Amino acid sequence: MGKLRFQSSAKLPFRIDLQRAAQAYLAERGDHRHADWRVGLKGAALAALSLVCYVLALRATTAWSFAPAYIAAIVMAMLLAMNTLHDAAHGGLFRSARLNQWLTRITSLPMGIDADIWTRRHVHLHHTYPNVDGYDLDIEPNPFLRQTPFQDWAPQFRFQHRYWPLVAALSLPYLCWYGDWLDLLGRSKLRQYDNQPVPVGGFLLGKLGHLVLLLGLPWYCLPAGAIGWGGLLLCYLAGLMVASCFLVAMILGTHWAEVEFFRPEGTEMPHTWHEHQFLTCCDWQPRPRALGHLLGGLHLHLTHHLFPAYSHRHYPALARIVEEQARRHGLPYRRIGYQGLWRAQQNFLRGMGRRPG
């Protein structure tokens, strides 16, 4: 499959004005695009909460005291990843590329995903080609969700608006123990776009570290008879599923809420990359607004797609800039509430679930 190209944004007035406004914003504050001490403090607090829950789980004496602490530790680790790993993967956390890479590897351990593979899929493909059939691997055809009008219909899709939370919950275990291995073995589409081999040593070391952290240490530290292997594996799966469902529920609708999908003919898109972002995602605003601090800026998803290399601490200000510039240049900026996002998401799933006429 040939490399897909967008129309040039070099002379696009919106891009020029948006870039100038963002640069002026930083200049007025004497600031930079990377994280600051507040992001570091938030990350340290989330890491500490996850560690406290993990230690409580290791010191539990019964399955009933182990399970909530263990699951909470995984959920806190997911919040940590949302607030640090994501920025680091885009080069927006530290100035040093090496530090960003190391942080993604460390914070991905509780999630079980390979940080290098995820970065290639997310940063190189999803962010470049959101909602483009055949290029955005997040919308690849599968037997569980019909996410584009180009995917063949199947009877089970009629109920996808009801069972999608289960698919969302299983996404993280799927990536950890199936999707990553397909990518490693060259059995997925990732190899078509990025022919770089996956470092096998680092991949296996990461999977081993994940198993030791989430299964080996708990089994070693818990008193005999506190929990069996079956109970531990059930808690492991439950923890990954709760964390996965939370993450997916917060971001998935941003690429489903009254957006467009594309199947390019040839290797050129009919619009620029900047215009494409407005057609394929939106921002949303949680209530109360303070909840946005826990989401790592992912609720301001359109803003993130336009400024992926900026730390999420800048997104509220950048969202205002995007809205102002979009209004000036006639682009369809949307910032909706979560209820609106949920309704749009459900309408989308129902629509995609109907058998095409």
mmCIF file of C-alpha atoms in Angstrom:
data_model
loop_
_atom_site.group_PDB
_atom_site.id
_atom_site.type_symbol
_atom_site.label_atom_id
_atom_site.label_comp_id
_atom_site.label_asym_id
_atom_site.label_seq_id
_atom_site.Cartn_x
_atom_site.Cartn_y
_atom_site.Cartn_z
ATOM 1 C CA MET A 1 0.000 0.000 0.000
ATOM 2 C CA GLY A 2 1.455 3.361 -1.056
ATOM 3 C CA LYS A 3 2.111 6.234 1.292
ATOM 4 C CA LEU A 4 -0.938 8.451 1.646
ATOM 5 C CA ARG A 5 -0.434 12.192 1.235
ATOM 6 C CA PHE A 6 -2.583 15.119 2.315
ATOM 7 C CA GLN A 7 -2.827 18.386 0.434
ATOM 8 C CA SER A 8 -0.090 20.799 1.487
ATOM 9 C CA SER A 9 -0.801 22.988 4.534
ATOM 10 C CA ALA A 10 2.177 25.234 3.851
ATOM 11 C CA LYS A 11 0.014 28.149 2.668
ATOM 12 C CA LEU A 12 -3.166 27.267 4.560
ATOM 13 C CA PRO A 13 -4.202 30.473 6.388
ATOM 14 C CA PHE A 14 -5.633 28.520 9.317
ATOM 15 C CA ARG A 15 -2.374 26.619 9.896
ATOM 16 C CA ILE A 16 -0.298 29.790 9.669
ATOM 17 C CA ASP A 17 -2.504 31.740 12.093
ATOM 18 C CA LEU A 18 -2.829 28.776 14.466
ATOM 19 C CA GLN A 19 0.927 28.296 14.625
ATOM 20 C CA ARG A 20 1.544 32.009 15.181
ATOM 21 C CA ALA A 21 -1.062 32.166 17.946
ATOM 22 C CA ALA A 22 0.411 29.134 19.711
ATOM 23 C CA GLN A 23 3.919 30.541 19.490
ATOM 24 C CA ALA A 24 2.694 33.916 20.783
ATOM 25 C CA TYR A 25 1.001 32.156 23.700
ATOM 26 C CA LEU A 26 4.275 30.504 24.722
ATOM 27 C CA ALA A 27 6.292 33.677 24.153
ATOM 28 C CA GLU A 28 3.996 35.808 26.312
ATOM 29 C CA ARG A 29 4.412 33.350 29.179
ATOM 30 C CA GLY A 30 8.121 32.786 28.616
ATOM 31 C CA ASP A 31 7.194 29.122 28.492
ATOM 32 C CA HIS A 32 7.973 25.958 26.507
ATOM 33 C CA ARG A 33 5.852 23.146 25.085
ATOM 34 C CA HIS A 34 7.076 20.466 27.515
ATOM 35 C CA ALA A 35 5.785 19.490 30.958
ATOM 36 C CA ASP A 36 6.519 21.508 34.084
ATOM 37 C CA TRP A 37 6.762 20.805 37.815
ATOM 38 C CA ARG A 38 2.973 20.621 38.144
ATOM 39 C CA VAL A 39 2.750 17.766 35.652
ATOM 40 C CA GLY A 40 5.649 16.106 37.462
ATOM 41 C CA LEU A 41 3.913 16.531 40.810
ATOM 42 C CA LYS A 42 0.678 15.058 39.435
ATOM 43 C CA GLY A 43 2.568 12.118 37.986
ATOM 44 C CA ALA A 44 4.400 11.546 41.271
ATOM 45 C CA ALA A 45 1.102 11.660 43.198
ATOM 46 C CA LEU A 46 -0.535 9.122 40.852
ATOM 47 C CA ALA A 47 2.535 6.877 41.027
ATOM 48 C CA ALA A 48 2.488 7.094 44.825
ATOM 49 C CA LEU A 49 -1.230 6.238 44.961
ATOM 50 C CA SER A 50 -0.686 3.255 42.693
ATOM 51 C CA LEU A 51 2.271 2.101 44.794
ATOM 52 C CA VAL A 52 0.337 2.468 48.055
ATOM 53 C CA CYS A 53 -2.545 0.400 46.658
ATOM 54 C CA TYR A 54 -0.067 -2.183 45.369
ATOM 55 C CA VAL A 55 1.668 -2.481 48.760
ATOM 56 C CA LEU A 56 -1.704 -2.825 50.479
ATOM 57 C CA ALA A 57 -2.541 -5.611 48.038
ATOM 58 C CA LEU A 58 0.745 -7.401 48.771
ATOM 59 C CA ARG A 59 0.072 -7.160 52.520
ATOM 60 C CA ALA A 60 -3.501 -8.435 52.250
ATOM 61 C CA THR A 61 -4.435 -11.551 54.170
ATOM 62 C CA THR A 62 -7.629 -12.473 52.312
ATOM 63 C CA ALA A 63 -8.843 -12.414 48.728
ATOM 64 C CA TRP A 64 -11.497 -9.867 49.693
ATOM 65 C CA SER A 65 -8.903 -7.375 50.966
ATOM 66 C CA PHE A 66 -6.487 -8.136 48.119
ATOM 67 C CA ALA A 67 -8.841 -7.645 45.161
ATOM 68 C CA PRO A 68 -9.937 -3.994 45.662
ATOM 69 C CA ALA A 69 -6.413 -2.785 46.470
ATOM 70 C CA TYR A 70 -4.910 -4.702 43.534
ATOM 71 C CA ILE A 71 -7.500 -3.455 41.036
ATOM 72 C CA ALA A 72 -7.153 0.105 42.358
ATOM 73 C CA ALA A 73 -3.377 -0.101 41.842
ATOM 74 C CA ILE A 74 -3.869 -1.007 38.177
ATOM 75 C CA VAL A 75 -6.454 1.765 37.648
ATOM 76 C CA MET A 76 -4.099 4.321 39.259
ATOM 77 C CA ALA A 77 -1.327 3.046 36.975
ATOM 78 C CA MET A 78 -3.626 3.643 33.994
ATOM 79 C CA LEU A 79 -4.253 7.222 35.145
ATOM 80 C CA LEU A 80 -0.492 7.647 35.472
ATOM 81 C CA ALA A 81 -0.034 6.378 31.916
ATOM 82 C CA MET A 82 -2.736 8.745 30.616
ATOM 83 C CA ASN A 83 -0.968 11.707 32.239
ATOM 84 C CA THR A 84 2.677 10.838 31.530
ATOM 85 C CA LEU A 85 3.178 7.961 29.076
ATOM 86 C CA HIS A 86 0.965 9.574 26.454
ATOM 87 C CA ASP A 87 2.800 12.908 26.574
ATOM 88 C CA ALA A 88 6.157 11.129 26.595
ATOM 89 C CA ALA A 89 5.288 9.018 23.543
ATOM 90 C CA HIS A 90 4.632 12.249 21.639
ATOM 91 C CA GLY A 91 7.856 13.847 22.913
ATOM 92 C CA GLY A 92 5.957 16.380 25.007
ATOM 93 C CA LEU A 93 6.974 15.379 28.536
ATOM 94 C CA PHE A 94 10.769 15.839 28.680
ATOM 95 C CA ARG A 95 13.105 17.711 26.362
ATOM 96 C CA SER A 96 15.216 14.543 26.158
ATOM 97 C CA ALA A 97 14.009 11.893 23.696
ATOM 98 C CA ARG A 98 15.818 9.222 25.705
ATOM 99 C CA LEU A 99 14.028 10.188 28.938
ATOM 100 C CA ASN A 100 10.685 10.146 27.122
ATOM 101 C CA GLN A 101 11.428 6.683 25.773
ATOM 102 C CA TRP A 102 12.455 5.302 29.146
ATOM 103 C CA LEU A 103 9.386 6.720 30.862
ATOM 104 C CA THR A 104 7.045 5.144 28.301
ATOM 105 C CA ARG A 105 8.675 1.776 28.919
ATOM 106 C CA ILE A 106 8.474 2.024 32.716
ATOM 107 C CA THR A 107 4.895 3.307 32.932
ATOM 108 C CA SER A 108 3.673 0.777 30.359
ATOM 109 C CA LEU A 109 4.770 -2.186 32.531
ATOM 110 C CA PRO A 110 1.570 -2.340 34.632
ATOM 111 C CA MET A 111 -0.495 -2.140 31.429
ATOM 112 C CA GLY A 112 1.387 -4.989 29.784
ATOM 113 C CA ILE A 113 1.663 -3.281 26.390
ATOM 114 C CA ASP A 114 4.922 -2.920 24.500
ATOM 115 C CA ALA A 115 5.688 0.805 24.575
ATOM 116 C CA ASP A 116 7.641 0.863 21.317
ATOM 117 C CA ILE A 117 4.924 -0.952 19.347
ATOM 118 C CA TRP A 118 2.173 1.198 20.850
ATOM 119 C CA THR A 119 4.079 4.378 19.981
ATOM 120 C CA ARG A 120 4.444 3.287 16.368
ATOM 121 C CA ARG A 121 0.772 2.383 16.029
ATOM 122 C CA HIS A 122 -0.557 5.423 17.876
ATOM 123 C CA VAL A 123 1.832 8.244 17.008
ATOM 124 C CA HIS A 124 2.927 7.231 13.516
ATOM 125 C CA LEU A 125 -0.335 5.821 12.150
ATOM 126 C CA HIS A 126 -3.405 6.844 14.159
ATOM 127 C CA HIS A 127 -2.305 10.461 14.543
ATOM 128 C CA THR A 128 -1.282 10.760 10.913
ATOM 129 C CA TYR A 129 -4.354 9.046 9.426
ATOM 130 C CA PRO A 130 -7.277 9.170 11.896
ATOM 131 C CA ASN A 131 -10.434 7.492 10.540
ATOM 132 C CA VAL A 132 -8.775 6.617 7.228
ATOM 133 C CA ASP A 133 -9.699 3.099 6.195
ATOM 134 C CA GLY A 134 -6.672 0.883 5.684
ATOM 135 C CA TYR A 135 -4.257 3.296 7.385
ATOM 136 C CA ASP A 136 -5.624 3.948 10.890
ATOM 137 C CA LEU A 137 -5.111 0.591 12.596
ATOM 138 C CA ASP A 138 -7.502 1.575 15.397
ATOM 139 C CA ILE A 139 -10.438 1.086 13.008
ATOM 140 C CA GLU A 140 -9.314 -2.147 11.384
ATOM 141 C CA PRO A 141 -12.230 -4.520 10.628
ATOM 142 C CA ASN A 142 -12.920 -6.997 13.404
ATOM 143 C CA PRO A 143 -15.766 -9.386 14.362
ATOM 144 C CA PHE A 144 -16.906 -7.294 17.338
ATOM 145 C CA LEU A 145 -17.332 -3.649 16.294
ATOM 146 C CA ARG A 146 -18.256 -2.136 12.950
ATOM 147 C CA GLN A 147 -16.563 1.266 13.111
ATOM 148 C CA THR A 148 -16.695 2.434 9.500
ATOM 149 C CA PRO A 149 -19.231 2.326 6.663
ATOM 150 C CA PHE A 150 -16.601 0.466 4.609
ATOM 151 C CA GLN A 151 -16.595 -2.627 6.841
ATOM 152 C CA ASP A 152 -18.768 -5.588 5.918
ATOM 153 C CA TRP A 153 -21.879 -5.986 8.059
ATOM 154 C CA ALA A 154 -22.538 -8.981 10.316
ATOM 155 C CA PRO A 155 -25.652 -9.798 12.428
ATOM 156 C CA GLN A 156 -23.940 -9.281 15.801
ATOM 157 C CA PHE A 157 -23.320 -5.623 14.981
ATOM 158 C CA ARG A 158 -27.009 -4.921 15.582
ATOM 159 C CA PHE A 159 -26.248 -5.139 19.305
ATOM 160 C CA GLN A 160 -22.867 -3.409 19.385
ATOM 161 C CA HIS A 161 -24.264 -0.289 21.052
ATOM 162 C CA ARG A 162 -25.113 -2.545 24.010
ATOM 163 C CA TYR A 163 -22.067 -4.790 24.263
ATOM 164 C CA TRP A 164 -19.325 -2.291 23.318
ATOM 165 C CA PRO A 165 -18.260 -1.759 26.993
ATOM 166 C CA LEU A 166 -17.230 -5.418 27.116
ATOM 167 C CA VAL A 167 -15.151 -4.952 23.956
ATOM 168 C CA ALA A 168 -13.635 -1.824 25.505
ATOM 169 C CA ALA A 169 -12.798 -3.718 28.696
ATOM 170 C CA LEU A 170 -11.083 -6.526 26.779
ATOM 171 C CA SER A 171 -9.030 -4.156 24.599
ATOM 172 C CA LEU A 172 -6.056 -3.962 26.977
ATOM 173 C CA PRO A 173 -5.783 -7.728 27.611
ATOM 174 C CA TYR A 174 -6.143 -8.236 23.844
ATOM 175 C CA LEU A 175 -3.294 -5.849 23.044
ATOM 176 C CA CYS A 176 -1.107 -7.274 25.775
ATOM 177 C CA TRP A 177 -1.454 -10.970 24.946
ATOM 178 C CA TYR A 178 -2.467 -11.046 21.294
ATOM 179 C CA GLY A 179 -2.087 -7.786 19.378
ATOM 180 C CA ASP A 180 1.485 -7.081 20.502
ATOM 181 C CA TRP A 181 2.547 -10.610 19.557
ATOM 182 C CA LEU A 182 1.035 -10.287 16.082
ATOM 183 C CA ASP A 183 3.048 -7.084 15.628
ATOM 184 C CA LEU A 184 6.226 -8.759 16.900
ATOM 185 C CA LEU A 185 5.816 -11.677 14.486
ATOM 186 C CA GLY A 186 4.971 -9.431 11.530
ATOM 187 C CA ARG A 187 1.444 -10.827 11.262
ATOM 188 C CA SER A 188 -0.327 -7.438 11.448
ATOM 189 C CA LYS A 189 -0.563 -4.445 9.121
ATOM 190 C CA LEU A 190 2.025 -2.558 11.176
ATOM 191 C CA ARG A 191 4.813 -4.134 9.121
ATOM 192 C CA GLN A 192 3.261 -2.770 5.896
ATOM 193 C CA TYR A 193 3.778 0.810 7.048
ATOM 194 C CA ASP A 194 6.788 0.490 9.317
ATOM 195 C CA ASN A 195 9.259 -2.165 8.277
ATOM 196 C CA GLN A 196 11.442 -1.600 11.332
ATOM 197 C CA PRO A 197 11.823 -4.854 13.282
ATOM 198 C CA VAL A 198 10.550 -4.937 16.858
ATOM 199 C CA PRO A 199 13.465 -5.307 19.345
ATOM 200 C CA VAL A 200 12.783 -8.843 20.581
ATOM 201 C CA GLY A 201 14.894 -8.541 23.733
ATOM 202 C CA GLY A 202 13.141 -5.412 24.952
ATOM 203 C CA PHE A 203 9.750 -6.854 24.023
ATOM 204 C CA LEU A 204 10.263 -10.070 25.998
ATOM 205 C CA LEU A 205 11.809 -8.212 28.936
ATOM 206 C CA GLY A 206 8.761 -5.944 29.111
ATOM 207 C CA LYS A 207 6.321 -8.862 29.077
ATOM 208 C CA LEU A 208 8.359 -10.656 31.757
ATOM 209 C CA GLY A 209 8.454 -7.515 33.902
ATOM 210 C CA HIS A 210 4.686 -7.193 33.594
ATOM 211 C CA LEU A 211 4.166 -10.800 34.712
ATOM 212 C CA VAL A 212 6.543 -10.448 37.651
ATOM 213 C CA LEU A 213 4.934 -7.179 38.773
ATOM 214 C CA LEU A 214 1.286 -8.227 38.501
ATOM 215 C CA LEU A 215 1.430 -11.979 39.116
ATOM 216 C CA GLY A 216 4.820 -13.120 40.404
ATOM 217 C CA LEU A 217 5.268 -10.720 43.335
ATOM 218 C CA PRO A 218 1.662 -10.992 44.560
ATOM 219 C CA TRP A 219 1.879 -14.793 44.486
ATOM 220 C CA TYR A 220 5.203 -14.713 46.355
ATOM 221 C CA CYS A 221 4.162 -12.138 48.984
ATOM 222 C CA LEU A 222 0.633 -13.229 49.822
ATOM 223 C CA PRO A 223 0.303 -15.685 52.713
ATOM 224 C CA ALA A 224 -0.451 -19.286 51.863
ATOM 225 C CA GLY A 225 -4.125 -19.848 51.324
ATOM 226 C CA ALA A 226 -4.956 -16.143 50.955
ATOM 227 C CA ILE A 227 -5.757 -16.534 47.284
ATOM 228 C CA GLY A 228 -5.339 -19.293 44.720
ATOM 229 C CA TRP A 229 -3.941 -19.032 41.210
ATOM 230 C CA GLY A 230 -7.462 -18.905 39.812
ATOM 231 C CA GLY A 231 -8.421 -16.007 42.071
ATOM 232 C CA LEU A 232 -5.198 -14.131 41.301
ATOM 233 C CA LEU A 233 -5.705 -14.518 37.548
ATOM 234 C CA LEU A 234 -9.307 -13.365 37.914
ATOM 235 C CA CYS A 235 -8.172 -10.229 39.789
ATOM 236 C CA TYR A 236 -5.498 -9.647 37.127
ATOM 237 C CA LEU A 237 -8.051 -9.815 34.332
ATOM 238 C CA ALA A 238 -10.533 -7.673 36.256
ATOM 239 C CA GLY A 239 -7.900 -4.995 36.906
ATOM 240 C CA LEU A 240 -6.890 -4.760 33.248
ATOM 241 C CA MET A 241 -10.531 -4.736 32.152
ATOM 242 C CA VAL A 242 -11.582 -1.946 34.525
ATOM 243 C CA ALA A 243 -8.587 0.198 33.530
ATOM 244 C CA SER A 244 -9.167 -0.516 29.836
ATOM 245 C CA CYS A 245 -12.874 0.268 29.961
ATOM 246 C CA PHE A 246 -12.235 3.566 31.719
ATOM 247 C CA LEU A 247 -9.639 4.658 29.154
ATOM 248 C CA VAL A 248 -11.679 3.651 26.116
ATOM 249 C CA ALA A 249 -14.879 5.207 27.481
ATOM 250 C CA MET A 250 -13.074 8.531 27.883
ATOM 251 C CA ILE A 251 -11.624 8.774 24.366
ATOM 252 C CA LEU A 252 -13.330 6.443 21.905
ATOM 253 C CA GLY A 253 -16.346 8.617 21.269
ATOM 254 C CA THR A 254 -14.150 11.509 20.158
ATOM 255 C CA HIS A 255 -13.564 9.678 16.862
ATOM 256 C CA TRP A 256 -17.197 8.524 16.572
ATOM 257 C CA ALA A 257 -19.185 11.663 17.453
ATOM 258 C CA GLU A 258 -20.619 12.981 14.174
ATOM 259 C CA VAL A 259 -17.355 12.531 12.288
ATOM 260 C CA GLU A 260 -16.378 11.363 8.825
ATOM 261 C CA PHE A 261 -14.506 8.304 7.587
ATOM 262 C CA PHE A 262 -12.424 8.078 4.445
ATOM 263 C CA ARG A 263 -11.381 5.403 1.992
ATOM 264 C CA PRO A 264 -8.857 7.144 -0.252
ATOM 265 C CA GLU A 265 -8.779 6.497 -3.964
ATOM 266 C CA GLY A 266 -5.133 6.505 -4.898
ATOM 267 C CA THR A 267 -2.504 8.032 -2.627
ATOM 268 C CA GLU A 268 -3.816 11.596 -2.166
ATOM 269 C CA MET A 269 -6.430 12.975 0.205
ATOM 270 C CA PRO A 270 -8.730 15.785 -1.008
ATOM 271 C CA HIS A 271 -7.895 18.130 1.893
ATOM 272 C CA THR A 272 -5.034 19.134 4.187
ATOM 273 C CA TRP A 273 -3.993 17.275 7.307
ATOM 274 C CA HIS A 274 -5.157 20.167 9.535
ATOM 275 C CA GLU A 275 -8.625 20.196 7.945
ATOM 276 C CA HIS A 276 -8.755 16.409 8.316
ATOM 277 C CA GLN A 277 -8.518 16.635 12.114
ATOM 278 C CA PHE A 278 -11.702 18.736 12.288
ATOM 279 C CA LEU A 279 -13.550 16.142 10.213
ATOM 280 C CA THR A 280 -12.488 13.155 12.327
ATOM 281 C CA CYS A 281 -12.566 14.153 16.020
ATOM 282 C CA CYS A 282 -13.809 16.705 18.550
ATOM 283 C CA ASP A 283 -13.123 18.141 22.001
ATOM 284 C CA TRP A 284 -15.357 17.476 24.987
ATOM 285 C CA GLN A 285 -15.556 19.055 28.425
ATOM 286 C CA PRO A 286 -16.062 17.071 31.665
ATOM 287 C CA ARG A 287 -18.159 18.363 34.558
ATOM 288 C CA PRO A 288 -16.806 19.468 36.921
ATOM 289 C CA ARG A 289 -13.931 20.846 34.883
ATOM 290 C CA ALA A 290 -11.436 19.727 37.525
ATOM 291 C CA LEU A 291 -11.936 16.131 36.329
ATOM 292 C CA GLY A 292 -10.068 17.112 33.181
ATOM 293 C CA HIS A 293 -6.841 17.147 35.196
ATOM 294 C CA LEU A 294 -7.095 13.376 35.652
ATOM 295 C CA LEU A 295 -7.570 12.663 31.947
ATOM 296 C CA GLY A 296 -4.200 13.883 30.714
ATOM 297 C CA GLY A 297 -5.837 16.286 28.267
ATOM 298 C CA LEU A 298 -7.382 13.448 26.268
ATOM 299 C CA HIS A 299 -10.843 15.011 26.513
ATOM 300 C CA LEU A 300 -9.520 17.930 24.430
ATOM 301 C CA HIS A 301 -8.891 15.415 21.701
ATOM 302 C CA LEU A 302 -9.054 17.612 18.620
ATOM 303 C CA THR A 303 -6.662 20.044 20.290
ATOM 304 C CA HIS A 304 -4.370 17.131 21.083
ATOM 305 C CA HIS A 305 -4.424 15.989 17.457
ATOM 306 C CA LEU A 306 -3.498 19.493 16.287
ATOM 307 C CA PHE A 307 -0.766 19.887 18.948
ATOM 308 C CA PRO A 308 0.397 16.325 19.706
ATOM 309 C CA ALA A 309 3.927 17.361 20.711
ATOM 310 C CA TYR A 310 2.707 19.788 23.410
ATOM 311 C CA SER A 311 2.329 18.757 27.036
ATOM 312 C CA HIS A 312 -1.319 18.349 27.983
ATOM 313 C CA ARG A 313 -0.931 21.189 30.524
ATOM 314 C CA HIS A 314 -1.261 23.590 27.576
ATOM 315 C CA TYR A 315 -4.421 22.071 26.092
ATOM 316 C CA PRO A 316 -7.037 24.271 27.828
ATOM 317 C CA ALA A 317 -5.333 27.421 26.502
ATOM 318 C CA LEU A 318 -4.653 25.853 23.110
ATOM 319 C CA ALA A 319 -8.289 24.732 22.830
ATOM 320 C CA ARG A 320 -9.379 28.364 23.158
ATOM 321 C CA ILE A 321 -6.890 29.306 20.446
ATOM 322 C CA VAL A 322 -8.142 26.508 18.178
ATOM 323 C CA GLU A 323 -11.749 27.579 18.706
ATOM 324 C CA GLU A 324 -10.959 31.217 17.918
ATOM 325 C CA GLN A 325 -8.925 30.452 14.804
ATOM 326 C CA ALA A 326 -11.435 27.868 13.569
ATOM 327 C CA ARG A 327 -14.231 30.425 13.850
ATOM 328 C CA ARG A 328 -12.172 32.966 11.911
ATOM 329 C CA HIS A 329 -11.425 30.493 9.122
ATOM 330 C CA GLY A 330 -14.771 28.723 8.927
ATOM 331 C CA LEU A 331 -13.711 25.338 10.301
ATOM 332 C CA PRO A 332 -16.196 23.216 12.321
ATOM 333 C CA TYR A 333 -14.762 23.295 15.849
ATOM 334 C CA ARG A 334 -16.856 21.356 18.409
ATOM 335 C CA ARG A 335 -16.554 21.143 22.194
ATOM 336 C CA ILE A 336 -19.424 19.154 23.656
ATOM 337 C CA GLY A 337 -20.332 17.783 27.083
ATOM 338 C CA TYR A 338 -19.855 14.140 28.003
ATOM 339 C CA GLN A 339 -23.595 13.499 27.747
ATOM 340 C CA GLY A 340 -23.503 14.813 24.191
ATOM 341 C CA LEU A 341 -20.449 12.673 23.463
ATOM 342 C CA TRP A 342 -22.209 9.589 24.872
ATOM 343 C CA ARG A 343 -25.365 10.195 22.828
ATOM 344 C CA ALA A 344 -23.363 10.730 19.651
ATOM 345 C CA GLN A 345 -21.333 7.602 20.359
ATOM 346 C CA GLN A 346 -24.461 5.485 20.890
ATOM 347 C CA ASN A 347 -26.103 6.905 17.753
ATOM 348 C CA PHE A 348 -22.971 6.089 15.788
ATOM 349 C CA LEU A 349 -22.846 2.492 17.030
ATOM 350 C CA ARG A 350 -26.546 2.005 16.288
ATOM 351 C CA GLY A 351 -26.109 3.457 12.813
ATOM 352 C CA MET A 352 -23.093 1.276 12.026
ATOM 353 C CA GLY A 353 -24.976 -1.716 13.446
ATOM 354 C CA ARG A 354 -27.870 -1.418 11.016
ATOM 355 C CA ARG A 355 -27.716 -3.647 7.980
ATOM 356 C CA PRO A 356 -26.841 -1.505 4.947
ATOM 357 C CA GLY A 357 -29.738 -1.151 2.537
#
